Short mmCIF file of C-alpha atoms and ligand atoms in Angstrom, two decimals:
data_model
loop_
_atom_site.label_atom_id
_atom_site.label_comp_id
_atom_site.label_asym_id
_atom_site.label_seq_id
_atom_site.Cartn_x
_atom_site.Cartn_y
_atom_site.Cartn_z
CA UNK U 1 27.63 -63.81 -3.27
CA UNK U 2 28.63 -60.37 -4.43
CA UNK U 3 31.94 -59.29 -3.73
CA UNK U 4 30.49 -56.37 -2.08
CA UNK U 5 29.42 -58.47 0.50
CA UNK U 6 30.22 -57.27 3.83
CA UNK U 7 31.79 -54.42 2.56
CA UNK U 8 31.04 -50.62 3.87
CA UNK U 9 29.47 -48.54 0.88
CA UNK U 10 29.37 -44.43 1.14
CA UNK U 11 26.67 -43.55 -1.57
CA UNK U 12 26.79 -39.44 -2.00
CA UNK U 13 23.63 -38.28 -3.62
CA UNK U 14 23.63 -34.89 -5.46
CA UNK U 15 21.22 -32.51 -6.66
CA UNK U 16 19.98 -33.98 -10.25
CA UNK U 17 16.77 -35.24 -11.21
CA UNK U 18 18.12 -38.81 -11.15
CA UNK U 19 18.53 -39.03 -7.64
CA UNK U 20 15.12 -40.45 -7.39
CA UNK U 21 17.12 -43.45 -8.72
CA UNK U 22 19.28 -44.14 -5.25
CA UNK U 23 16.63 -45.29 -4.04
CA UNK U 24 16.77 -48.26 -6.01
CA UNK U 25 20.48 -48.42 -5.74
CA UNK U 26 20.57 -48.34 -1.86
CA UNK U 27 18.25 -51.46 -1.90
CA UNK U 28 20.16 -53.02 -4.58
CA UNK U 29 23.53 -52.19 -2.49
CA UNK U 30 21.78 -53.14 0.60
CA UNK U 31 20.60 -56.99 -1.26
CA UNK U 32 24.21 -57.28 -2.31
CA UNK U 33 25.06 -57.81 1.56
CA UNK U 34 26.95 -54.03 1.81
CA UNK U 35 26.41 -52.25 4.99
CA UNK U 36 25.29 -48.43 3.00
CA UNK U 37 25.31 -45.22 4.52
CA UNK U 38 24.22 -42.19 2.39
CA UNK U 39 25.33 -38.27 2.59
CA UNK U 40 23.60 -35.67 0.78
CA UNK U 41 24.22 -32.16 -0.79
CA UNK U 42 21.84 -30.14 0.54
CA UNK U 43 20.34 -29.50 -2.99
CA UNK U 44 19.90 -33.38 -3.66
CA UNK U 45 16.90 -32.86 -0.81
CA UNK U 46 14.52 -31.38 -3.10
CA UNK U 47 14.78 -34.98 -5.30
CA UNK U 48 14.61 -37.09 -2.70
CA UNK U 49 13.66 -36.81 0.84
CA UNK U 50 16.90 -38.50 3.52
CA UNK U 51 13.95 -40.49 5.16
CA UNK U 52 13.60 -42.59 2.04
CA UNK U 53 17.29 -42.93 2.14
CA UNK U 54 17.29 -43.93 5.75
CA UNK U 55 15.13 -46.63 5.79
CA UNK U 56 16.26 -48.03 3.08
CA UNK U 57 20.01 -48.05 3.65
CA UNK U 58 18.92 -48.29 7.26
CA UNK U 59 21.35 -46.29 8.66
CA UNK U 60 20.68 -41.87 9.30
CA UNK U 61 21.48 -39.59 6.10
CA UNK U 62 24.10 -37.12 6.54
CA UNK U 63 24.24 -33.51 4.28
CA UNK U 64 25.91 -31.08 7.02
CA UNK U 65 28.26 -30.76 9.49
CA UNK U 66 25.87 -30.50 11.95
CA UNK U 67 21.90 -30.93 12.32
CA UNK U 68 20.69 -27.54 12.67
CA UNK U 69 17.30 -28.69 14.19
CA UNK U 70 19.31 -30.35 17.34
CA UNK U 71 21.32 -27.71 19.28
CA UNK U 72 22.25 -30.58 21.53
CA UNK U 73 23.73 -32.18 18.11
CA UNK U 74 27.43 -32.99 17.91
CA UNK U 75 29.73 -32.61 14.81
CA UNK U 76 29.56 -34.78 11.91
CA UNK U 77 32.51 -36.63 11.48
CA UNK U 78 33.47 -36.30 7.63
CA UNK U 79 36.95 -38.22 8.28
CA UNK U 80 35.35 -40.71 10.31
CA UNK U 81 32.74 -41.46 7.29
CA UNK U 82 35.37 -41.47 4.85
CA UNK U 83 37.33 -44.01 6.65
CA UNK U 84 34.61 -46.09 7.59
CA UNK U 85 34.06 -46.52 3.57
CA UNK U 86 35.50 -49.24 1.38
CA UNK U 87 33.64 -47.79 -1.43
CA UNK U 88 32.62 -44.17 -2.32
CA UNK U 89 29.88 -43.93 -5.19
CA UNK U 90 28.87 -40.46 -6.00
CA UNK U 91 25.48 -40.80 -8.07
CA UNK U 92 24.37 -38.77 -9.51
CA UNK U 93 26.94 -36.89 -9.80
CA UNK U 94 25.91 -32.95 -11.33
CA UNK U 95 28.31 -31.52 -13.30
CA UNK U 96 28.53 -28.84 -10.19
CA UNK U 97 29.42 -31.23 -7.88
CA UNK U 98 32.30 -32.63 -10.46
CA UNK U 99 33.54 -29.42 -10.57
CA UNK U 100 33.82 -29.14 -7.08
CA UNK U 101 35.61 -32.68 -6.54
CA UNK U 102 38.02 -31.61 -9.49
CA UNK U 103 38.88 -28.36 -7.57
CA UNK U 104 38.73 -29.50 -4.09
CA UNK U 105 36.04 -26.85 -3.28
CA UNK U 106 34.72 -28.57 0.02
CA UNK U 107 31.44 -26.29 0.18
CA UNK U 108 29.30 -28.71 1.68
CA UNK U 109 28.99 -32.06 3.87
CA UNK U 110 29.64 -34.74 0.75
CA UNK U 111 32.61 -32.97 -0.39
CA UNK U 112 34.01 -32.80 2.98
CA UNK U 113 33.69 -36.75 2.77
CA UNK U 114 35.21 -37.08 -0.49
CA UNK U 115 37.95 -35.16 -0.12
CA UNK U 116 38.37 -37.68 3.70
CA UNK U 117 37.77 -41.03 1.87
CA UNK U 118 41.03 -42.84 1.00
CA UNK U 119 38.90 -45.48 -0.56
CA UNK U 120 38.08 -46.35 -4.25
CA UNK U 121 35.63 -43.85 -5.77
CA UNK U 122 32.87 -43.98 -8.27
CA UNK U 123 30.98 -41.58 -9.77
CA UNK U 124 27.89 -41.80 -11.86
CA UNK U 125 27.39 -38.58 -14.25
CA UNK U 126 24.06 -37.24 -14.37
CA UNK U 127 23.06 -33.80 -17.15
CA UNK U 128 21.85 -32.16 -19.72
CA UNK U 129 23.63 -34.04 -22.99
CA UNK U 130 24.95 -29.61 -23.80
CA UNK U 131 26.37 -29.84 -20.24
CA UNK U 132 27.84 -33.30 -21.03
CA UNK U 133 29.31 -32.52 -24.32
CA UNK U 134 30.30 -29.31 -22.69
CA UNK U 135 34.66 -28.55 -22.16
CA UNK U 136 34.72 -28.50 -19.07
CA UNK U 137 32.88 -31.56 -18.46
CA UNK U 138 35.50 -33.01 -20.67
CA UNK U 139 38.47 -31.73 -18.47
CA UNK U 140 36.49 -33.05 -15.43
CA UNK U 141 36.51 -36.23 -16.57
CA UNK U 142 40.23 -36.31 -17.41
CA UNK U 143 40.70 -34.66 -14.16
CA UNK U 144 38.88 -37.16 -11.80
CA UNK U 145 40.85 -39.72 -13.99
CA UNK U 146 43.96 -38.80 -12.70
CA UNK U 147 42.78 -39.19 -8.99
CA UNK U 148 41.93 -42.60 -9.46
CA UNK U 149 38.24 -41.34 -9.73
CA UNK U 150 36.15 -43.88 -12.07
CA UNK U 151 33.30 -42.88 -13.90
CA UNK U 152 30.32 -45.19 -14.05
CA UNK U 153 29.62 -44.31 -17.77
CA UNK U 154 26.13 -42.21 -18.68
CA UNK U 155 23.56 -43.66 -21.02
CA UNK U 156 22.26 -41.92 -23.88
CA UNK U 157 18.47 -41.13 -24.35
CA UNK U 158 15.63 -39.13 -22.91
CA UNK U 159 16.64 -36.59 -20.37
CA UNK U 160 14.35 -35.10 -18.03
CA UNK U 161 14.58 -31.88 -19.76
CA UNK U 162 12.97 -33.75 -22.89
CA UNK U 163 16.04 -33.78 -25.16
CA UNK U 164 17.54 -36.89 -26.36
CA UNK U 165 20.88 -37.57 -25.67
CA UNK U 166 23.88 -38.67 -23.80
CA UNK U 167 23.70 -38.00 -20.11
CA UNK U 168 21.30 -40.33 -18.70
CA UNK U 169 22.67 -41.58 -15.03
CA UNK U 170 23.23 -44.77 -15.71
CA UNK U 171 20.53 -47.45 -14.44
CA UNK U 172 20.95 -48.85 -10.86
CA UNK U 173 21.44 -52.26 -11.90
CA UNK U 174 24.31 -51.25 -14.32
CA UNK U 175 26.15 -49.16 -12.03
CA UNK U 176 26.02 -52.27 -9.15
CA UNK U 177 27.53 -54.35 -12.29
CA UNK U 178 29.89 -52.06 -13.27
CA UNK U 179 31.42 -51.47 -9.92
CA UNK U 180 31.57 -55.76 -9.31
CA UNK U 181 33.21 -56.27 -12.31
CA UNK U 182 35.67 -53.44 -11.85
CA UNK U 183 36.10 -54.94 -7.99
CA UNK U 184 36.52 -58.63 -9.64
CA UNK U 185 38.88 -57.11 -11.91
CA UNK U 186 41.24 -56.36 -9.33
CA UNK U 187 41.31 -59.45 -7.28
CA UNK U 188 44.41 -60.59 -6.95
CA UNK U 189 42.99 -64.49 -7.53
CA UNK U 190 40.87 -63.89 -10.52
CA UNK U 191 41.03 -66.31 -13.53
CA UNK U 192 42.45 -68.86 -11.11
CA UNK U 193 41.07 -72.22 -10.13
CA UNK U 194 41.37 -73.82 -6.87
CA UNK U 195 40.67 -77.31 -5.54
CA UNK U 196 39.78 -77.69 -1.49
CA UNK U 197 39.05 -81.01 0.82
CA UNK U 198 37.54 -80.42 3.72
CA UNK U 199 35.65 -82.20 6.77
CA UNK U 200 35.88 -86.01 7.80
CA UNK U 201 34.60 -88.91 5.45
CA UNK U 202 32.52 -91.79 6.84
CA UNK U 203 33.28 -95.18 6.25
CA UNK U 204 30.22 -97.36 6.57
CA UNK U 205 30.71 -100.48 9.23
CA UNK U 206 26.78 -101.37 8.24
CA UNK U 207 23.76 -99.27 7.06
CA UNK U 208 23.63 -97.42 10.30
CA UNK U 209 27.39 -97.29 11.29
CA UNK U 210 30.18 -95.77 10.05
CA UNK U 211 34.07 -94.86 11.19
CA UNK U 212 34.73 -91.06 10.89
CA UNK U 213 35.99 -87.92 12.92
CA UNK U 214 35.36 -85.02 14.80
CA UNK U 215 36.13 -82.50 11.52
CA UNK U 216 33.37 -79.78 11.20
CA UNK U 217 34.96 -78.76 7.79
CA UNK U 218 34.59 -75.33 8.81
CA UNK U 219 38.68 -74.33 8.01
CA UNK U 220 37.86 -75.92 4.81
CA UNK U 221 34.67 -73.72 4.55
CA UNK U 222 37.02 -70.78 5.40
CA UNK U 223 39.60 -71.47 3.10
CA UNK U 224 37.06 -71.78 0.12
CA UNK U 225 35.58 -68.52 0.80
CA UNK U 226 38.64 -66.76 1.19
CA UNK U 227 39.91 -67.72 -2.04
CA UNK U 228 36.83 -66.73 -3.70
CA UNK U 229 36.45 -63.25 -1.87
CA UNK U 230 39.98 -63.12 -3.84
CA UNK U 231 38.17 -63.96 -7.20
CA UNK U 232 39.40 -67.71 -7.25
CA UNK U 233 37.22 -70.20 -8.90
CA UNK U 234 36.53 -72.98 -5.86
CA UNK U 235 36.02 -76.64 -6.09
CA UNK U 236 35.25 -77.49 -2.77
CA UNK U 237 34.62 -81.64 -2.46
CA UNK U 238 33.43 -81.69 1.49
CA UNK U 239 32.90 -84.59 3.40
CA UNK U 240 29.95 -85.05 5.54
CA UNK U 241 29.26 -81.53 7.35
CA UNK U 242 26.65 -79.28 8.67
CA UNK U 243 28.63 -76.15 7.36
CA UNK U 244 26.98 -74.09 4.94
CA UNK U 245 28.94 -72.64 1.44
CA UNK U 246 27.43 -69.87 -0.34
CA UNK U 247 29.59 -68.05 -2.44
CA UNK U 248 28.93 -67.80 -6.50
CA UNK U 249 32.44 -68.47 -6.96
CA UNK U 250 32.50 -72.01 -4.67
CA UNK U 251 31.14 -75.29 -6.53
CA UNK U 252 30.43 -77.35 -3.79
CA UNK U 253 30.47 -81.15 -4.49
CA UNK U 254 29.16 -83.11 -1.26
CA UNK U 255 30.81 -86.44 -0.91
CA UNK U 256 31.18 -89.26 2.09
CA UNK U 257 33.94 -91.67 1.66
CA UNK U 258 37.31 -91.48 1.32
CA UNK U 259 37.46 -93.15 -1.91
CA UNK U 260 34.20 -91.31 -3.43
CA UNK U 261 36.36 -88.04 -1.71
CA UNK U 262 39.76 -89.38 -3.80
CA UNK U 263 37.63 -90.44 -7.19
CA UNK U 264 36.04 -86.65 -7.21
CA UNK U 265 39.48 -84.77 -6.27
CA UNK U 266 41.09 -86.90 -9.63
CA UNK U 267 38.61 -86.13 -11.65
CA UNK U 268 39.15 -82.43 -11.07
CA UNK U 269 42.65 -82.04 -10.33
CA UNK U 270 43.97 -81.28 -13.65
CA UNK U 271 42.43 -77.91 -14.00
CA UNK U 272 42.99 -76.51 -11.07
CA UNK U 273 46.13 -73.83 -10.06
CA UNK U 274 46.09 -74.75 -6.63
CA UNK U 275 45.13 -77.59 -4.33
CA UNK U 276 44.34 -77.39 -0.79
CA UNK U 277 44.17 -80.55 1.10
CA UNK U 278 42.54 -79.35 4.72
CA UNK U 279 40.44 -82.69 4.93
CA UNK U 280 40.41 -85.40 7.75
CA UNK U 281 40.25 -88.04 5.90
CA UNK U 282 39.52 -91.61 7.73
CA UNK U 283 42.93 -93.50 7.54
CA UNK U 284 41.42 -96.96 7.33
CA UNK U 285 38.01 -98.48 6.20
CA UNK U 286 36.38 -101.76 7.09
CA UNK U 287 37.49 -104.48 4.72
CA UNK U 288 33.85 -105.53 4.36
CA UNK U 289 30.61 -103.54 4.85
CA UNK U 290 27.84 -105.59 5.98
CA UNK U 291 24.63 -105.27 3.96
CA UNK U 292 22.45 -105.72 7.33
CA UNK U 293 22.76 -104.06 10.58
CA UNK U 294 25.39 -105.76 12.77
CA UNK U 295 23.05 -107.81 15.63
CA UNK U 296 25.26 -107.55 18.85
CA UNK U 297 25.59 -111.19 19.41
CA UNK U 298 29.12 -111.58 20.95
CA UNK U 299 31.53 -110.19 24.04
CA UNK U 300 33.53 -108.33 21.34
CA UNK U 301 33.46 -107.73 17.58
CA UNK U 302 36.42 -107.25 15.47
CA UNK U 303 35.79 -105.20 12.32
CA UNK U 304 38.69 -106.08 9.91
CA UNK U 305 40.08 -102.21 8.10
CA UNK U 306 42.18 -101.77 5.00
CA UNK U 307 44.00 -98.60 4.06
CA UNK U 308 42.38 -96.00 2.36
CA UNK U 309 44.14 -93.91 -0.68
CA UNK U 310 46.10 -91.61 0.67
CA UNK U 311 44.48 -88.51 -1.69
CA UNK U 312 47.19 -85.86 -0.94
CA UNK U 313 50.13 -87.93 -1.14
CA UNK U 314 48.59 -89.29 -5.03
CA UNK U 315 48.46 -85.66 -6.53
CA UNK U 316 52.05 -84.99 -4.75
CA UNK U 317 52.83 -87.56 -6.40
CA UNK U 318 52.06 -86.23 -9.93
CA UNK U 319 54.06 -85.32 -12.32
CA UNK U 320 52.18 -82.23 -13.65
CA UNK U 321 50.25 -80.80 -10.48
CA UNK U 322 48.92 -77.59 -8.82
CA UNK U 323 50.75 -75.66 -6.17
CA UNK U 324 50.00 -77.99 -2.94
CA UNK U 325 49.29 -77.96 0.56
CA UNK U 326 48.29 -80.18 3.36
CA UNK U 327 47.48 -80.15 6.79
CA UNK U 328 49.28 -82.09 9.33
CA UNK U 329 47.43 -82.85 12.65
CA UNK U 330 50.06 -84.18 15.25
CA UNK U 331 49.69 -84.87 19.00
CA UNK U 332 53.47 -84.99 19.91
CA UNK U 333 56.94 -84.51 17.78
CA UNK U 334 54.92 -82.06 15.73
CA UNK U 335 57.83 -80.57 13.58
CA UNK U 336 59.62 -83.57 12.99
CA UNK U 337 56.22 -85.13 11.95
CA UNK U 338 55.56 -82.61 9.73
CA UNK U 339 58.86 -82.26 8.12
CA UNK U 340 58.49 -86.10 7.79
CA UNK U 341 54.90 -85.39 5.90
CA UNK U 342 55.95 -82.57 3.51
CA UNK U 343 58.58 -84.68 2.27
CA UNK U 344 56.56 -87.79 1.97
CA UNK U 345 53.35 -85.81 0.13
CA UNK U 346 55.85 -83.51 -1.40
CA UNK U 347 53.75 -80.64 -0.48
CA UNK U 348 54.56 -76.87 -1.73
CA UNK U 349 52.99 -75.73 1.80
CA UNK U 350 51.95 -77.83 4.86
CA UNK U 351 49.92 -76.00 7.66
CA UNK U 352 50.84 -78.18 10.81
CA UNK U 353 47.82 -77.94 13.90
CA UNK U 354 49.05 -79.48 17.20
CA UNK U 355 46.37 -81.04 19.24
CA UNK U 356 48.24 -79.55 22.46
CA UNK U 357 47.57 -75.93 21.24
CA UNK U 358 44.67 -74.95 23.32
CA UNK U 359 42.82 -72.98 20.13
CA UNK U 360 43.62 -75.62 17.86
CA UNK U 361 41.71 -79.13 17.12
CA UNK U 362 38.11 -79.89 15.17
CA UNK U 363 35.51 -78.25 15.79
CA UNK U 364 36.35 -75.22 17.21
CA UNK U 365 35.89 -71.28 15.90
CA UNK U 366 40.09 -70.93 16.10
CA UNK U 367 42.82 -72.41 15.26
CA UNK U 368 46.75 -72.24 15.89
CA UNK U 369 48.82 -72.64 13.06
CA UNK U 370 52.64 -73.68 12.05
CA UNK U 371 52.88 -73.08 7.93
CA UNK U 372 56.30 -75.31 6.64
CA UNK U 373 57.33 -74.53 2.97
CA UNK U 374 59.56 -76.49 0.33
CA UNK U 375 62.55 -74.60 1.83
CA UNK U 376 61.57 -75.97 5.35
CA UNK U 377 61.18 -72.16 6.42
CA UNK U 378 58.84 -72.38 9.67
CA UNK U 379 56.35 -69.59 10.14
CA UNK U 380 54.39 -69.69 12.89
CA UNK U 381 50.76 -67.73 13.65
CA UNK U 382 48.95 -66.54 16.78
CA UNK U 383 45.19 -68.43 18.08
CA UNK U 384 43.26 -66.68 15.92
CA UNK U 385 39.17 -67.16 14.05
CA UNK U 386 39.32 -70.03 11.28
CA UNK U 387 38.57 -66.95 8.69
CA UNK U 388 41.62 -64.96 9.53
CA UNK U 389 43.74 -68.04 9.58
CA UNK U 390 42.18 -68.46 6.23
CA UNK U 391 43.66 -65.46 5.43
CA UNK U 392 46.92 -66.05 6.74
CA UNK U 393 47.16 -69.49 4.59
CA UNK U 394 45.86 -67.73 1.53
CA UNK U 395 48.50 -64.61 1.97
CA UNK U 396 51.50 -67.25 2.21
CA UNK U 397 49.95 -68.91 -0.98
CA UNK U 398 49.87 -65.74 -2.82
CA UNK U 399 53.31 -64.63 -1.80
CA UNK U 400 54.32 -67.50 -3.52
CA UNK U 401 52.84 -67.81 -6.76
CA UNK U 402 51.73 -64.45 -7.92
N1 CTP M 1 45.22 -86.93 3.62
C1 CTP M 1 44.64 -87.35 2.43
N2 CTP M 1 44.23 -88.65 2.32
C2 CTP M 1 44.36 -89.52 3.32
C3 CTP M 1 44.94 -89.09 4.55
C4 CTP M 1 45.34 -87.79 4.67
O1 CTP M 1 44.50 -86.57 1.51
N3 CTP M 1 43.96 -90.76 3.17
C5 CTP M 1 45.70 -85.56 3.72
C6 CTP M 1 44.96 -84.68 4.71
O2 CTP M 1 43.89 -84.02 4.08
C7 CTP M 1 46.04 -83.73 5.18
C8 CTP M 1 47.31 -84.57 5.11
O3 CTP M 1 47.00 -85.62 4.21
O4 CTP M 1 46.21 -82.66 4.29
C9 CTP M 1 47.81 -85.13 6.40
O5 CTP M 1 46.81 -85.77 7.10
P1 CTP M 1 47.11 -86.45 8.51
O6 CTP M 1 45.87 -87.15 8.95
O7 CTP M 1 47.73 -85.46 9.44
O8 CTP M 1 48.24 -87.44 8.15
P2 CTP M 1 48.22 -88.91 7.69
O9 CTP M 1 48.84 -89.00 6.36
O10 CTP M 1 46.86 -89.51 7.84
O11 CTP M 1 49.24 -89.55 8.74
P3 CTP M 1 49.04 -89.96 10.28
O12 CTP M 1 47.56 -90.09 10.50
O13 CTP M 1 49.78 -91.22 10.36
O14 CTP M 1 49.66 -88.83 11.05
#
């Protein structure tokens, strides 16, 4: 999954030959999972036409304050646009238009936005390789450098003018890469390595029957993806579970026992920075697993169960491990349990659910949380979606270790 994913992209085309390229970009953008609007200098018009834009991005192209064709029309909102963005790319960018950003000359609709967005802001340079060698493009640069302006860097061959040079916009495709890597770059989790349980594990009674639990693995599911939205690499080792992972950054390694879940989890644990431990995973097994299906013969049955490993408790137990934390589902004495846990698994962080918390418990789209650190410092969160209690967990994580 890109890391543009879900992310609001403002693509300002300007008036160079290249802007026949946006086109491409806008569907790239659009493929990466962005939601794209596109503004327009007037001048760009005569490249491409805004209904190529629109459909594409499918969203209505903006170039002026208002739409002179619609007397009924109300005001463009250039502040509103800018906000709205999480990302500004200005491609091509003419060396006019550069100018104009450098000097804060807000002659037309785009600049209005610029000058709004409080977002990062690319730009793509498009010219003539005498206008891009030129001094003032030079001081432009430098210039747009110093607002935290990035330049997608030009390519060097044919121009449309039929000289050969450097000034080429450069190519859809590399401008999409170069703005990923310069987002990955940034992420506050990149480089690390993370290690996640999630959902129940089954523990077969016969070939048809097993012992397991209501866990949907879907705060495990929202913990992976938040670390990797972050730029963490994620192991996640799930237990049986109908969520679906799909992320570039999660490895997702589908297990169904307890055991199978505790053999996996070893043979990963050592190169991992972090360890998250949101799994339910079946306390007990049956002693024996019978190779036939169980014929009900008898009043009652007793099936004999042994302990399982208890997988969090083993890597607390390590000497060298990653920064830890567990979940603690209780039902009554819920901080004293916990405390009682943290200690036992020696966990860095333990998120505590109570089963009398109305948004809490498996299965559900919330959850309420109580996070418990080394220092037994009690935080404790509203009801809110597993993915911004994701968030929450990951934010106490990072305020921690980075
Ligand atoms: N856990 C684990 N392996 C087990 C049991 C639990 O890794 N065999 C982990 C869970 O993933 C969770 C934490 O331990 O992070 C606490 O799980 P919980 O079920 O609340 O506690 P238990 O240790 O099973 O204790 P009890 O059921 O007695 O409350």
């Amino acid at each position: 999954m890109s890391v543009l994913s879900g992310k609001n992209v403002l693509l300002g085309v300007t008036g160079g030959i290249a802007a026949y390229k946006t086109t491409y970009l806008v569907r790239l953008l659009v493929k990466a999972g962005a939601a794209v609007k596109v503004v327009m200098t007037p001048a760009s018009r005569d490249f491409v036409t805004p209904l190529t834009l629109s459909t594409l991005s499918k969203n209505p192209v903006l170039s002026s304050f208002t739409n002179e064709e619609d007397e009924n029309d109300t005001w463009n909102n250039h502040v509103d646009l800018g906000l709205w963005a999480d990302y500004m790319i200005i491609a091509p960018a003419t060396a006019n238009t550069m100018s104009k950003m450098v000097a804060g000359n807000i002659d037309n609709f785009l600049l209005a936005v610029y000058c709004s967005a409080k977002c990062p802001v690319y730009y793509a340079p498009a010219m003539d390789l005498d206008m891009f060698k030129h001094p003032s493009t030079a001081h432009n640069f430098a210039q747009l450098a110093s607002y935290g302006n990035k330049m997608i860097p030009a390519g060097t061959g044919e121009l449309a003018s039929g000289l050969s040079g450097e000034g080429r916009m450069a190519e859809p495709e590399d401008i999409l890469s170069f703005i990923e890597k310069d987002i990955q770059s940034q992420l506050p989790l990149m480089g690390k390595t993370c290690l996640i349980t999630a959902g129940p594990t089954y523990e077969a009674i016969d070939p048809v029957r097993f012992i397991g639990n209501h866990s949907s693995g879907k705060m495990g599911a929202a913990l992976a993806l938040e670390m990797a939205n972050l730029g963490a690499q994620v192991i996640l080792i799930m237990g049986p579970s109908h969520v679906v992972t799909d992320h570039a950054l999660i490895d997702r390694i589908d297990v169904q026992t307890a055991q199978e879940m505790y053999d996996t989890v070893h043979t990963h644990i050592h190169k991992v920075n972090y360890a998250i431990f949101s799994a339910a995973v079946a306390d007990y097994k049956p002693v024996h697993t019978a190779d036939q299906k169980i014929k009900k013969k008898s009043e009652t049955l007793t099936i004999e169960l042994t302990k399982n490993p208890d997988i969090l408790a083993s890597v607390g137990a390590m000497e060298q491990r990653p920064f830890l934390v567990g979940f603690a589902l209780e039902t009554e004495n819920e901080l004293e349990y916990a405390f009682a846990k943290a200690d036992k698994k020696n966990t860095d962080l333990l998120i505590l659910n109570s089963m009398r918390d109305k948004g809490a418990g498996f299965g559900k789209d919330t959850n309420k949380i109580t996070i418990i650190d080394r220092e037994r410092s009690i935080t404790e969160f509203e009801t809110k979606p597993k993915s911004e209690v994701a968030k929450d967990i990951v934010n106490e994580i990072i305020k921690r270790t980075l």
